[in-house]
Tab-separated table of N, CA, C and O in Angstrom:
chain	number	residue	atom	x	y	z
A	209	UNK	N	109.123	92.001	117.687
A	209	UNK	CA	110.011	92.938	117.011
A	209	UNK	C	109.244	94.135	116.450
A	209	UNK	O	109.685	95.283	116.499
A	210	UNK	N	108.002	93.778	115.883
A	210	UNK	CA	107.431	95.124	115.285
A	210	UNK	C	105.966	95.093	115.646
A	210	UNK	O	104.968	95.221	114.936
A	211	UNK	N	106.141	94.841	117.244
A	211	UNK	CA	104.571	95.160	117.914
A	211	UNK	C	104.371	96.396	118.010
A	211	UNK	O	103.235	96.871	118.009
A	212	UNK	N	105.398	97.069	118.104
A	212	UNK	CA	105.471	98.508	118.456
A	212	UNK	C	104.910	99.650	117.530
A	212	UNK	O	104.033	100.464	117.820
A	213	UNK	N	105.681	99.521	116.234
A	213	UNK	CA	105.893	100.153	115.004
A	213	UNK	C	104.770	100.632	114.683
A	213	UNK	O	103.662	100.127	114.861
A	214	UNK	N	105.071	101.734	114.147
A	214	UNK	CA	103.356	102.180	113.546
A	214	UNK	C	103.583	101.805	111.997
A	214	UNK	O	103.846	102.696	111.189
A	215	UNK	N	103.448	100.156	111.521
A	215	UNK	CA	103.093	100.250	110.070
A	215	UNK	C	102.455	101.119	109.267
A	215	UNK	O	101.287	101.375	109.559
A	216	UNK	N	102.923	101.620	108.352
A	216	UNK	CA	101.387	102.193	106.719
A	216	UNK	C	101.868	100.993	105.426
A	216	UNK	O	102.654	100.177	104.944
A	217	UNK	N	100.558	101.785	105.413
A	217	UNK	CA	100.899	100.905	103.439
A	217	UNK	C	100.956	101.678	102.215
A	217	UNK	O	100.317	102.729	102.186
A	218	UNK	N	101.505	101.382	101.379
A	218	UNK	CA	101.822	102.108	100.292
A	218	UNK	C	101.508	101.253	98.564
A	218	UNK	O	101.699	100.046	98.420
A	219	UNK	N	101.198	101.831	97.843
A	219	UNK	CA	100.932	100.770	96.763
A	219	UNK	C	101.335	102.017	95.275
A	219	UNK	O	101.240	103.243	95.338
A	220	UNK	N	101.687	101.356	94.307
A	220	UNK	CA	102.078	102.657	93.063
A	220	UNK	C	100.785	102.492	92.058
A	220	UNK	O	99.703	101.909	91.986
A	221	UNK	N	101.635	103.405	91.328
A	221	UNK	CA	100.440	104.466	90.305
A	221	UNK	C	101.366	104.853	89.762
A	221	UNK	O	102.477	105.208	90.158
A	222	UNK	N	100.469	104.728	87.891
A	222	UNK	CA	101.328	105.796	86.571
A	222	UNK	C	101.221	106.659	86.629
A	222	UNK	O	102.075	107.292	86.007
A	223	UNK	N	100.244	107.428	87.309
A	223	UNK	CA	100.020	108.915	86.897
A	223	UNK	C	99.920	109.967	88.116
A	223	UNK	O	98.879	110.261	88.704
A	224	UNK	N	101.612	110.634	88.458
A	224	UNK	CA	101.442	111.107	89.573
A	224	UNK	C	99.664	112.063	89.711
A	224	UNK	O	98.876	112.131	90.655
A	225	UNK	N	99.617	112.629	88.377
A	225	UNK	CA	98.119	114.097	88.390
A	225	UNK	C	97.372	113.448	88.712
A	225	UNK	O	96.955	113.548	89.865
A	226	UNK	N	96.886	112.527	87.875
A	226	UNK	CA	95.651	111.564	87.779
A	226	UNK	C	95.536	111.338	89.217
A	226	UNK	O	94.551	111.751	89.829
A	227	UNK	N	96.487	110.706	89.793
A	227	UNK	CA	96.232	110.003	91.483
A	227	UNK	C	96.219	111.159	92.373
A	227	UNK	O	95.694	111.010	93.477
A	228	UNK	N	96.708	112.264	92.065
A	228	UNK	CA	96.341	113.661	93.118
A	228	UNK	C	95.428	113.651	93.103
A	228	UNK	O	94.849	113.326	94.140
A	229	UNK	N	94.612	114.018	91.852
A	229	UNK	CA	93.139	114.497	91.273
A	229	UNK	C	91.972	113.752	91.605
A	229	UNK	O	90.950	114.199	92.125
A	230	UNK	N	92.278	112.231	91.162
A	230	UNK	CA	91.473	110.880	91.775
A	230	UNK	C	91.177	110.820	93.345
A	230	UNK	O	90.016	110.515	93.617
A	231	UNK	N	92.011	111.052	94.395
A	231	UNK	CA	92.344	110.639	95.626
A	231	UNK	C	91.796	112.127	96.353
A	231	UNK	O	90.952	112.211	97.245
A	232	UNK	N	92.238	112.802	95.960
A	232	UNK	CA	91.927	114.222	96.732
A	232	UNK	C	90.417	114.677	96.404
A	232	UNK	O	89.553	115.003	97.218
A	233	UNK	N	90.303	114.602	94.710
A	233	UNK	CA	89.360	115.231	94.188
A	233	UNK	C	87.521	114.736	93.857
A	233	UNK	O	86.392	115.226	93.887
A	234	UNK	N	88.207	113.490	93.562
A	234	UNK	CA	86.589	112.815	93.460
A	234	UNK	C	86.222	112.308	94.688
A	234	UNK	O	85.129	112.591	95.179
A	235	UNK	N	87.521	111.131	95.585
A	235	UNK	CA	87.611	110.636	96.777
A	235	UNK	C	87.163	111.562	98.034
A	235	UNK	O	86.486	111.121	98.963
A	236	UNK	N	87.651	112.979	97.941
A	236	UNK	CA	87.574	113.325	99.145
A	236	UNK	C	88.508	113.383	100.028
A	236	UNK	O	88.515	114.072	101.048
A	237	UNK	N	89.528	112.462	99.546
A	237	UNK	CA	90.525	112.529	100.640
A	237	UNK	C	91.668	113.875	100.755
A	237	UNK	O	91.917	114.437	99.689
A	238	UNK	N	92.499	114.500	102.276
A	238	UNK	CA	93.398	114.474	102.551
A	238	UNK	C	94.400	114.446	101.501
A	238	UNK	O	94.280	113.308	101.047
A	239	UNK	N	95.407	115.086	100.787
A	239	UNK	CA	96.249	114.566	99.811
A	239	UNK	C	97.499	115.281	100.111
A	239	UNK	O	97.406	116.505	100.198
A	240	UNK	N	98.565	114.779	100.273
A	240	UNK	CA	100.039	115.853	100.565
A	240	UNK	C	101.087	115.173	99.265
A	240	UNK	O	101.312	113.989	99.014
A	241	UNK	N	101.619	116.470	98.560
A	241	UNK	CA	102.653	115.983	98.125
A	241	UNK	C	103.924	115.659	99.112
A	241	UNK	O	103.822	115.983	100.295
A	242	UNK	N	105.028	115.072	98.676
A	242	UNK	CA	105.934	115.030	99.635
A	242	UNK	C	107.020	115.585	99.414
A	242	UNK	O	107.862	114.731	99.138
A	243	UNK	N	107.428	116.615	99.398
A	243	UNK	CA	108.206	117.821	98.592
A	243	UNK	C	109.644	117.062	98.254
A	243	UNK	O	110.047	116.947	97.097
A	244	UNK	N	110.357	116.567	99.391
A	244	UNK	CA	111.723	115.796	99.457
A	244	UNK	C	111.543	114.784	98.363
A	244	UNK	O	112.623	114.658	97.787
A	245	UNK	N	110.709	114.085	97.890
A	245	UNK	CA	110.704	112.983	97.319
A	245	UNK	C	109.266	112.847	95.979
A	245	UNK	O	108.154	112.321	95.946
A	246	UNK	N	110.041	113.582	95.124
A	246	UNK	CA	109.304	113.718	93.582
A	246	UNK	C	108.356	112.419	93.457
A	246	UNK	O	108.599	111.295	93.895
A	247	UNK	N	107.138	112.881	92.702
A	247	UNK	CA	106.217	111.646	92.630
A	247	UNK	C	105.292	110.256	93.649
A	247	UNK	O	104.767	109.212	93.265
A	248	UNK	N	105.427	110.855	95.008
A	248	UNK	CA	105.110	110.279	96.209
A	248	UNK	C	104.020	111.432	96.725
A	248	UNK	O	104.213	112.618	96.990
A	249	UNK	N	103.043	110.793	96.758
A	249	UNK	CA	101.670	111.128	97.374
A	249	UNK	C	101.543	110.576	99.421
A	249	UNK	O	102.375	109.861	99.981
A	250	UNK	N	100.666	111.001	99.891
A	250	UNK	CA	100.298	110.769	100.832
A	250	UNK	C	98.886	110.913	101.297
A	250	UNK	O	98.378	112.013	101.517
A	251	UNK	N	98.213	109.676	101.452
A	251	UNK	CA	96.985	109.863	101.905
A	251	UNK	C	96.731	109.938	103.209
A	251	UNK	O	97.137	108.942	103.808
A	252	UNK	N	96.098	110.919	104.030
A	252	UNK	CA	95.746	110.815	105.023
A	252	UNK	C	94.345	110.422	105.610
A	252	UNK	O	93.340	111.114	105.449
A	253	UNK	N	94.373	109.416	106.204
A	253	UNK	CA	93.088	108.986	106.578
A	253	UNK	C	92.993	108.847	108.165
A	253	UNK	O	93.834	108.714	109.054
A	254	UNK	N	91.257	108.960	108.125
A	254	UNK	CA	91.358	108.760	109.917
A	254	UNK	C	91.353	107.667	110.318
A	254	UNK	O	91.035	106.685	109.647
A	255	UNK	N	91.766	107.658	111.673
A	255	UNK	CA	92.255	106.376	112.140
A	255	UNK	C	93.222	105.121	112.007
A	255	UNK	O	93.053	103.967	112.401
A	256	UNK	N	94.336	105.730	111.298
A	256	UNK	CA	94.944	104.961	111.094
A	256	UNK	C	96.317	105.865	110.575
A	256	UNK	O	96.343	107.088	110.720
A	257	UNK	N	97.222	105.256	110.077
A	257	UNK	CA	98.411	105.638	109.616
A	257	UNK	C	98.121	106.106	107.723
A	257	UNK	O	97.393	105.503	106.935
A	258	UNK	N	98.879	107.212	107.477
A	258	UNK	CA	98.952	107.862	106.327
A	258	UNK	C	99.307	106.391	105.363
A	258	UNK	O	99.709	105.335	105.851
A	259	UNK	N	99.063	106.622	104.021
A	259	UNK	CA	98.426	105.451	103.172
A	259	UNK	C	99.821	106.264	101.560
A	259	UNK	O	99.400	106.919	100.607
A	260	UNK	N	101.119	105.961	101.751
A	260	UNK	CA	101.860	106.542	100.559
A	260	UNK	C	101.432	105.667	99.382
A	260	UNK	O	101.290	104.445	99.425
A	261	UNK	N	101.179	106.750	97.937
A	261	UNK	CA	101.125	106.767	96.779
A	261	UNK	C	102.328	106.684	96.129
A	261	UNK	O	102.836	107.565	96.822
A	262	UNK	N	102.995	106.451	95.571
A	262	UNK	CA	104.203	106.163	94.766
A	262	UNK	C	103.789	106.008	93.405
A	262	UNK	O	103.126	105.069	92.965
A	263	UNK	N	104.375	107.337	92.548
A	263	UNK	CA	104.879	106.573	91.143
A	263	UNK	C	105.854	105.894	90.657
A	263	UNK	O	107.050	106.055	90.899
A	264	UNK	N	105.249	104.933	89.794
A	264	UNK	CA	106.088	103.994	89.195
A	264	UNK	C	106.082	103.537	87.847
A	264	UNK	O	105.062	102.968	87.458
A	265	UNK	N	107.026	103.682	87.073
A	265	UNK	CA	106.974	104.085	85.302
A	265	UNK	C	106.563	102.511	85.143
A	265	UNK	O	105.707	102.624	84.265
A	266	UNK	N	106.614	101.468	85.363
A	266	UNK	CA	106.274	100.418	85.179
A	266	UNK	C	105.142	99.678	85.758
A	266	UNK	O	104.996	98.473	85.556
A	267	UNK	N	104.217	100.487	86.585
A	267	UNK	CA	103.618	100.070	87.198
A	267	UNK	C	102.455	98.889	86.692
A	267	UNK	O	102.347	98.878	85.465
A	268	UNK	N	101.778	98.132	87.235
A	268	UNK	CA	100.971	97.148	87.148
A	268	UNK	C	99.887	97.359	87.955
A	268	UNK	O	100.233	97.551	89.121
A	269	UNK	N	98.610	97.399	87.761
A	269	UNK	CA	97.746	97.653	88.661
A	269	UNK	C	97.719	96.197	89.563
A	269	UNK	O	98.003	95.066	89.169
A	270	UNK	N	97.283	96.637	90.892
A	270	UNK	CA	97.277	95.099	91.914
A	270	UNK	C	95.626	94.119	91.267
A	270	UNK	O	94.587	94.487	90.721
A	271	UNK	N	95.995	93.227	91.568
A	271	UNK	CA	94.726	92.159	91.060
A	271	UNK	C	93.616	91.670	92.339
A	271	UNK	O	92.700	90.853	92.245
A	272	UNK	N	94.112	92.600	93.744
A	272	UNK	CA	93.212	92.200	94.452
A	272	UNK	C	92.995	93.950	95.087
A	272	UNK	O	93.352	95.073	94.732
A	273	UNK	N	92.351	93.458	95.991
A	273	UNK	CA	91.545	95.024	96.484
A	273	UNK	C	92.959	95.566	97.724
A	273	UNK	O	93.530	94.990	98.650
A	274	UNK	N	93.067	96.954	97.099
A	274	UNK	CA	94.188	97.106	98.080
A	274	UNK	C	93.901	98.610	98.895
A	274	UNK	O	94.658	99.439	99.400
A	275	UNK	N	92.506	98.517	98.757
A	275	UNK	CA	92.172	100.131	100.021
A	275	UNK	C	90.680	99.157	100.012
A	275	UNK	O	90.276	98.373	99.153
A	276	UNK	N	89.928	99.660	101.646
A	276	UNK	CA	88.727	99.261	101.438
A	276	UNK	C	88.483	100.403	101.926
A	276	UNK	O	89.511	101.015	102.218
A	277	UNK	N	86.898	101.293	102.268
A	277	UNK	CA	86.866	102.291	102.258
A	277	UNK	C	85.348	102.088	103.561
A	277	UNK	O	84.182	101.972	103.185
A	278	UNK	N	85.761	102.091	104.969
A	278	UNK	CA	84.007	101.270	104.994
A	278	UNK	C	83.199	102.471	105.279
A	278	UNK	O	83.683	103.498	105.754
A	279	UNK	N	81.898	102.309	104.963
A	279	UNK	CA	80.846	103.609	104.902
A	279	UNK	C	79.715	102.867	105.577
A	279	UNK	O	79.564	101.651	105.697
A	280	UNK	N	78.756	104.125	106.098
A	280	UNK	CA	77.310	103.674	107.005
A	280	UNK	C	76.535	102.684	106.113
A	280	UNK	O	76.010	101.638	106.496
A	281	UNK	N	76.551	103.298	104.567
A	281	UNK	CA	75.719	103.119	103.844
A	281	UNK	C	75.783	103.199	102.415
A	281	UNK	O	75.342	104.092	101.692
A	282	UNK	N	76.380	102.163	102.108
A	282	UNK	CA	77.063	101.593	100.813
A	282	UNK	C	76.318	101.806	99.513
A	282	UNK	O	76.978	101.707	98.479
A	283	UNK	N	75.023	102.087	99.433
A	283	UNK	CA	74.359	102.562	98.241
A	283	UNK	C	74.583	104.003	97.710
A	283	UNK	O	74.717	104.448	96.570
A	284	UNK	N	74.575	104.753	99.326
A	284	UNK	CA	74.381	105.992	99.106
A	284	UNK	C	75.841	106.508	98.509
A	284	UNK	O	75.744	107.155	97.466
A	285	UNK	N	76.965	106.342	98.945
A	285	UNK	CA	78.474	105.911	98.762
A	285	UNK	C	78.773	105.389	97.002
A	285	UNK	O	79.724	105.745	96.306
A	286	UNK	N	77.733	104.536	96.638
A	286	UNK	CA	78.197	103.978	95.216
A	286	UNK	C	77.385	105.452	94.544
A	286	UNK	O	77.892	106.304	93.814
A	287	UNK	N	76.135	105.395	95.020
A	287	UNK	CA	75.491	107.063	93.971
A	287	UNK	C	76.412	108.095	93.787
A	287	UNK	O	76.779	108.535	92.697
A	288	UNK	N	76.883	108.582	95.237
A	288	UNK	CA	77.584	109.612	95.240
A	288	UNK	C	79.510	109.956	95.121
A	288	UNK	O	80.212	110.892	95.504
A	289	UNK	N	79.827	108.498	94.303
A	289	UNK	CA	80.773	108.410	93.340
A	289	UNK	C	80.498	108.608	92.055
A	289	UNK	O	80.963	109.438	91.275
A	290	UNK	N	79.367	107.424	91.837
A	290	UNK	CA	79.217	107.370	90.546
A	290	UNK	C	79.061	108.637	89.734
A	290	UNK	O	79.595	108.910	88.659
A	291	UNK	N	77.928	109.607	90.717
A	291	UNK	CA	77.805	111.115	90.165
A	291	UNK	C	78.978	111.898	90.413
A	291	UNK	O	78.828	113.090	90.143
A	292	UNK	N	80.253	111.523	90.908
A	292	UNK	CA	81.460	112.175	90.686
A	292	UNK	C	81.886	111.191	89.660
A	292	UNK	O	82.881	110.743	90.230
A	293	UNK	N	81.808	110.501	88.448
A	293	UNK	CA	82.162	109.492	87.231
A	293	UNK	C	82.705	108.413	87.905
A	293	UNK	O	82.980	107.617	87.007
A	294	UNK	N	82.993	107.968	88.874
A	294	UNK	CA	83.482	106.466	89.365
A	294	UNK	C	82.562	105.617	88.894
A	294	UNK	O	81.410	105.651	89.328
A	295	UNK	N	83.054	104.516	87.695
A	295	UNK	CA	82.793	103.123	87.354
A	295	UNK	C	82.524	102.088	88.013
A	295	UNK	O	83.478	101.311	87.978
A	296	UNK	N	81.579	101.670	88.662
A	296	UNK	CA	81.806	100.137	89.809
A	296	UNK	C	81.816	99.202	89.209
A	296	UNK	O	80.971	99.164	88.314
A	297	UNK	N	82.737	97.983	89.362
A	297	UNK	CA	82.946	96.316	88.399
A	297	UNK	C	81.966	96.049	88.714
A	297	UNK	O	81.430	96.492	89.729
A	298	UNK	N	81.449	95.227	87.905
A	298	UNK	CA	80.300	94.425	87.913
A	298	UNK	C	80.624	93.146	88.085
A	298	UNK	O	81.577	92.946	87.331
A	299	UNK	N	80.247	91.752	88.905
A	299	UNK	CA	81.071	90.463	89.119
A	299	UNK	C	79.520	89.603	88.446
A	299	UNK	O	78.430	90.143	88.630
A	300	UNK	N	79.605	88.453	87.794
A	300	UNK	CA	78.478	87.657	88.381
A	300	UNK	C	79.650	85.895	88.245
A	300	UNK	O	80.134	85.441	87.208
A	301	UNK	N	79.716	85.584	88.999
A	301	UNK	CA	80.240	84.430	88.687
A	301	UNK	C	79.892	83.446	90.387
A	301	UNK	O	79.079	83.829	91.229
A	302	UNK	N	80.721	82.222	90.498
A	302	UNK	CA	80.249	81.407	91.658
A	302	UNK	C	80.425	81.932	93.014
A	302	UNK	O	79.875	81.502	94.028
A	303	UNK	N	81.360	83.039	92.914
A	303	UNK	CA	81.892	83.954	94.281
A	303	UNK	C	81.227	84.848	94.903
A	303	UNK	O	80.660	84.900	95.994
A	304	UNK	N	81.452	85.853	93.661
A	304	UNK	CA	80.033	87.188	93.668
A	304	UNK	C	79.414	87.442	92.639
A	304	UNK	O	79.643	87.235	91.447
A	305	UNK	N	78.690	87.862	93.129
A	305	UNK	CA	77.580	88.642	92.310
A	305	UNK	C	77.085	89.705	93.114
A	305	UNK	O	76.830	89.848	94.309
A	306	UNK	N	77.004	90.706	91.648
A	306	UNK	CA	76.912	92.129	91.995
A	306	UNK	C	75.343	92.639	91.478
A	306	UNK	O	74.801	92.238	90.447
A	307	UNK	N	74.786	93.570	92.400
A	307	UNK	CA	73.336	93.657	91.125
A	307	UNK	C	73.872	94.853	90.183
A	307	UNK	O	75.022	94.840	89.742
A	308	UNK	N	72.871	95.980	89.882
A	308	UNK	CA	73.059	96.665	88.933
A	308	UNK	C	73.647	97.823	88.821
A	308	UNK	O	73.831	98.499	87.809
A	309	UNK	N	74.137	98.162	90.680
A	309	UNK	CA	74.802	99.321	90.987
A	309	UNK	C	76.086	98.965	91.412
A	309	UNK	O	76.854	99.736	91.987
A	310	UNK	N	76.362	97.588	91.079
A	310	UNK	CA	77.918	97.264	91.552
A	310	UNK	C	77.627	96.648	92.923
A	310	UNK	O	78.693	96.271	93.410
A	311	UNK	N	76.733	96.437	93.617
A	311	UNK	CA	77.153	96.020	95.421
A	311	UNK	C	76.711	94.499	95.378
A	311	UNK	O	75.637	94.148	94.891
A	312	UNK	N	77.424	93.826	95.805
A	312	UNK	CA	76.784	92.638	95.980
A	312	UNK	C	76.748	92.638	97.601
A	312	UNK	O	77.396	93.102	98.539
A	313	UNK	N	75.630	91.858	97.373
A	313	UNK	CA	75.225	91.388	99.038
A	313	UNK	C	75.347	90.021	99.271
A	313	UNK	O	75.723	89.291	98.353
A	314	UNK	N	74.930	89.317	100.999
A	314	UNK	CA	74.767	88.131	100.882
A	314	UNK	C	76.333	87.560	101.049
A	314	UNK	O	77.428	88.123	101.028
A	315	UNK	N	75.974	86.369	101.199
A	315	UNK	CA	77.593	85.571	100.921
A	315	UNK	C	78.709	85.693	102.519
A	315	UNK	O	79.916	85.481	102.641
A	316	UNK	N	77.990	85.988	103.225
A	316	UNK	CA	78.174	86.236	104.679
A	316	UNK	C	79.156	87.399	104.788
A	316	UNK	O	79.814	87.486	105.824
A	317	UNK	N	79.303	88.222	103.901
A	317	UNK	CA	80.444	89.340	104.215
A	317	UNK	C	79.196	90.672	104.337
A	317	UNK	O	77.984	90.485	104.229
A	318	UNK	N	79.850	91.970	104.579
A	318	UNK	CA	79.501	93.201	104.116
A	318	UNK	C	78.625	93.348	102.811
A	318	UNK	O	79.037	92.881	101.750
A	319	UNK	N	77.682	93.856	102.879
A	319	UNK	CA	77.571	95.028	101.291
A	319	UNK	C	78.816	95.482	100.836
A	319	UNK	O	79.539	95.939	101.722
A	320	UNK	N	79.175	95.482	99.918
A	320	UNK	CA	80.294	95.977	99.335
A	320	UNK	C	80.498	96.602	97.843
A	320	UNK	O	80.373	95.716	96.997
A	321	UNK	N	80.589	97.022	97.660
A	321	UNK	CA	80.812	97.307	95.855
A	321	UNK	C	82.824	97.671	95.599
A	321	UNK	O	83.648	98.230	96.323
A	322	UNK	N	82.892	97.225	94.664
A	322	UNK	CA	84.631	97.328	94.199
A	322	UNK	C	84.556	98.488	92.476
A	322	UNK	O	83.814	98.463	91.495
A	323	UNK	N	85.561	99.227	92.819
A	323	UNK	CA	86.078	100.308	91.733
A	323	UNK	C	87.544	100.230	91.677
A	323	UNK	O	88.282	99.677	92.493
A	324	UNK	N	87.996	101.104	90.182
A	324	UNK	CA	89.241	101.303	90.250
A	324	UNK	C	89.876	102.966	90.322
A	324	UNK	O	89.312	104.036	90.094
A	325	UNK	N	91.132	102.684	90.694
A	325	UNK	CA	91.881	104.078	90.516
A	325	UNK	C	91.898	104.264	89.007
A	325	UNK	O	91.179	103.630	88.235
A	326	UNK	N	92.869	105.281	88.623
A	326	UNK	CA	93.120	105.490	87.413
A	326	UNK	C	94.156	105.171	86.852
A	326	UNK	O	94.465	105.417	85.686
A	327	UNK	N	94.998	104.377	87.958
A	327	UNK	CA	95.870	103.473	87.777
A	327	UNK	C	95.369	102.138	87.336
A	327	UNK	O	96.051	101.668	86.425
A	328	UNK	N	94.449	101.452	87.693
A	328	UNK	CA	93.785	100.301	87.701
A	328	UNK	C	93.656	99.560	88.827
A	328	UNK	O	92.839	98.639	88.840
A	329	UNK	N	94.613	99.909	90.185
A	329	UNK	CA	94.541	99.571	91.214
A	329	UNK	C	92.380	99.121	91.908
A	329	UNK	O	91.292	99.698	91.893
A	330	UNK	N	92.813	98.121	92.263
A	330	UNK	CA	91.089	97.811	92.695
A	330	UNK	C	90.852	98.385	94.573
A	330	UNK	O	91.609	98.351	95.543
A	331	UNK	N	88.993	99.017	94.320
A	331	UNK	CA	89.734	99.692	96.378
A	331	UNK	C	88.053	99.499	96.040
A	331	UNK	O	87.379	99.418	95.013
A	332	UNK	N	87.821	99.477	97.328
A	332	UNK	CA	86.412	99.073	97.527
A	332	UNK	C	85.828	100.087	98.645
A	332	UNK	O	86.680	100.746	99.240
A	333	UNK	N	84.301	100.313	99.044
A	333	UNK	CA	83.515	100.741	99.576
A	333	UNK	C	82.814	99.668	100.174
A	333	UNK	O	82.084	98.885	99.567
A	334	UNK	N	83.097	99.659	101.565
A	334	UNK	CA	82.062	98.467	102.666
A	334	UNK	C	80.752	98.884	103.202
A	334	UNK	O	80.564	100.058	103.521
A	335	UNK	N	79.986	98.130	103.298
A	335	UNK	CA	78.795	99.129	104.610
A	335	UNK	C	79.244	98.535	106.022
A	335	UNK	O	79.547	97.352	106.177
A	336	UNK	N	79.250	99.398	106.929
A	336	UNK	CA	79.899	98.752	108.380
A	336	UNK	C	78.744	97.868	108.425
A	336	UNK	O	77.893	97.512	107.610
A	337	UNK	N	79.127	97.512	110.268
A	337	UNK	CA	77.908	96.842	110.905
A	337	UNK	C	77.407	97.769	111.314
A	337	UNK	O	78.038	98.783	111.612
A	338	UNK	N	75.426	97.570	111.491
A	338	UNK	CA	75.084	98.618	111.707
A	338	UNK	C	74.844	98.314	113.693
A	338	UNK	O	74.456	99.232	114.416
């Protein structure tokens, strides 16, 4: 039924500015308002289908990672947020552990480090395979 379809995904946010500003401005990304429909963002990314922003007066940030972002080189990626002010979580518990720049390694996945929007939404930075 929906082999066809070109799915996207969409996830909300309190603060239509904040998530323009966040997404376009520190991110880098692509950003369209959507003129017909007040408070709806659009991310455009490559390779894939546009990624809608939605505000929502009640919103809740998600509790798991809901953008991953993958990069060559995941250190260079956490520096060159951080020096745009992006915060990386820090984990240490039986799952992950992160060292001192946010990335944990090991554990048979990716390098990875996890941040938030300014919503609280969690989105992460991968290192591909090389």
């Amino acid at each position: 039924m929906f082999k066809n379809t070109k799915a996207f995904s969409g996830f909300s946010v309190n603060d239509f500015a904040k998530a323009k500003e966040f997404y376009g401005n520190i991110l880098g990304l692509t950003v369209e308002e959507i003129p017909e429909m007040e408070g709806l963002l659009r991310l455009k990314v490559e390779g894939g289908n546009d990624i809608l922003v939605y505000t929502k007066p009640n919103h809740e940030p998600a509790t798991f990672t809901i953008l991953n972002f993958p990069v060559k080189d995941v250190e260079k990626a956490v520096d060159e947020l951080t020096s745009r002010g992006v915060k990386f979580e820090h984990y240490d518990n039986e799952y992950i552990k992160t060292n001192e720049k946010g990335i944990a390694e090991g554990g048979g996945g990716p390098r990875i480090a996890w941040f938030t929007d300014p919503a609280g939404n969690i989105l992460s930075v991968l290192e591909e395979d090389k």
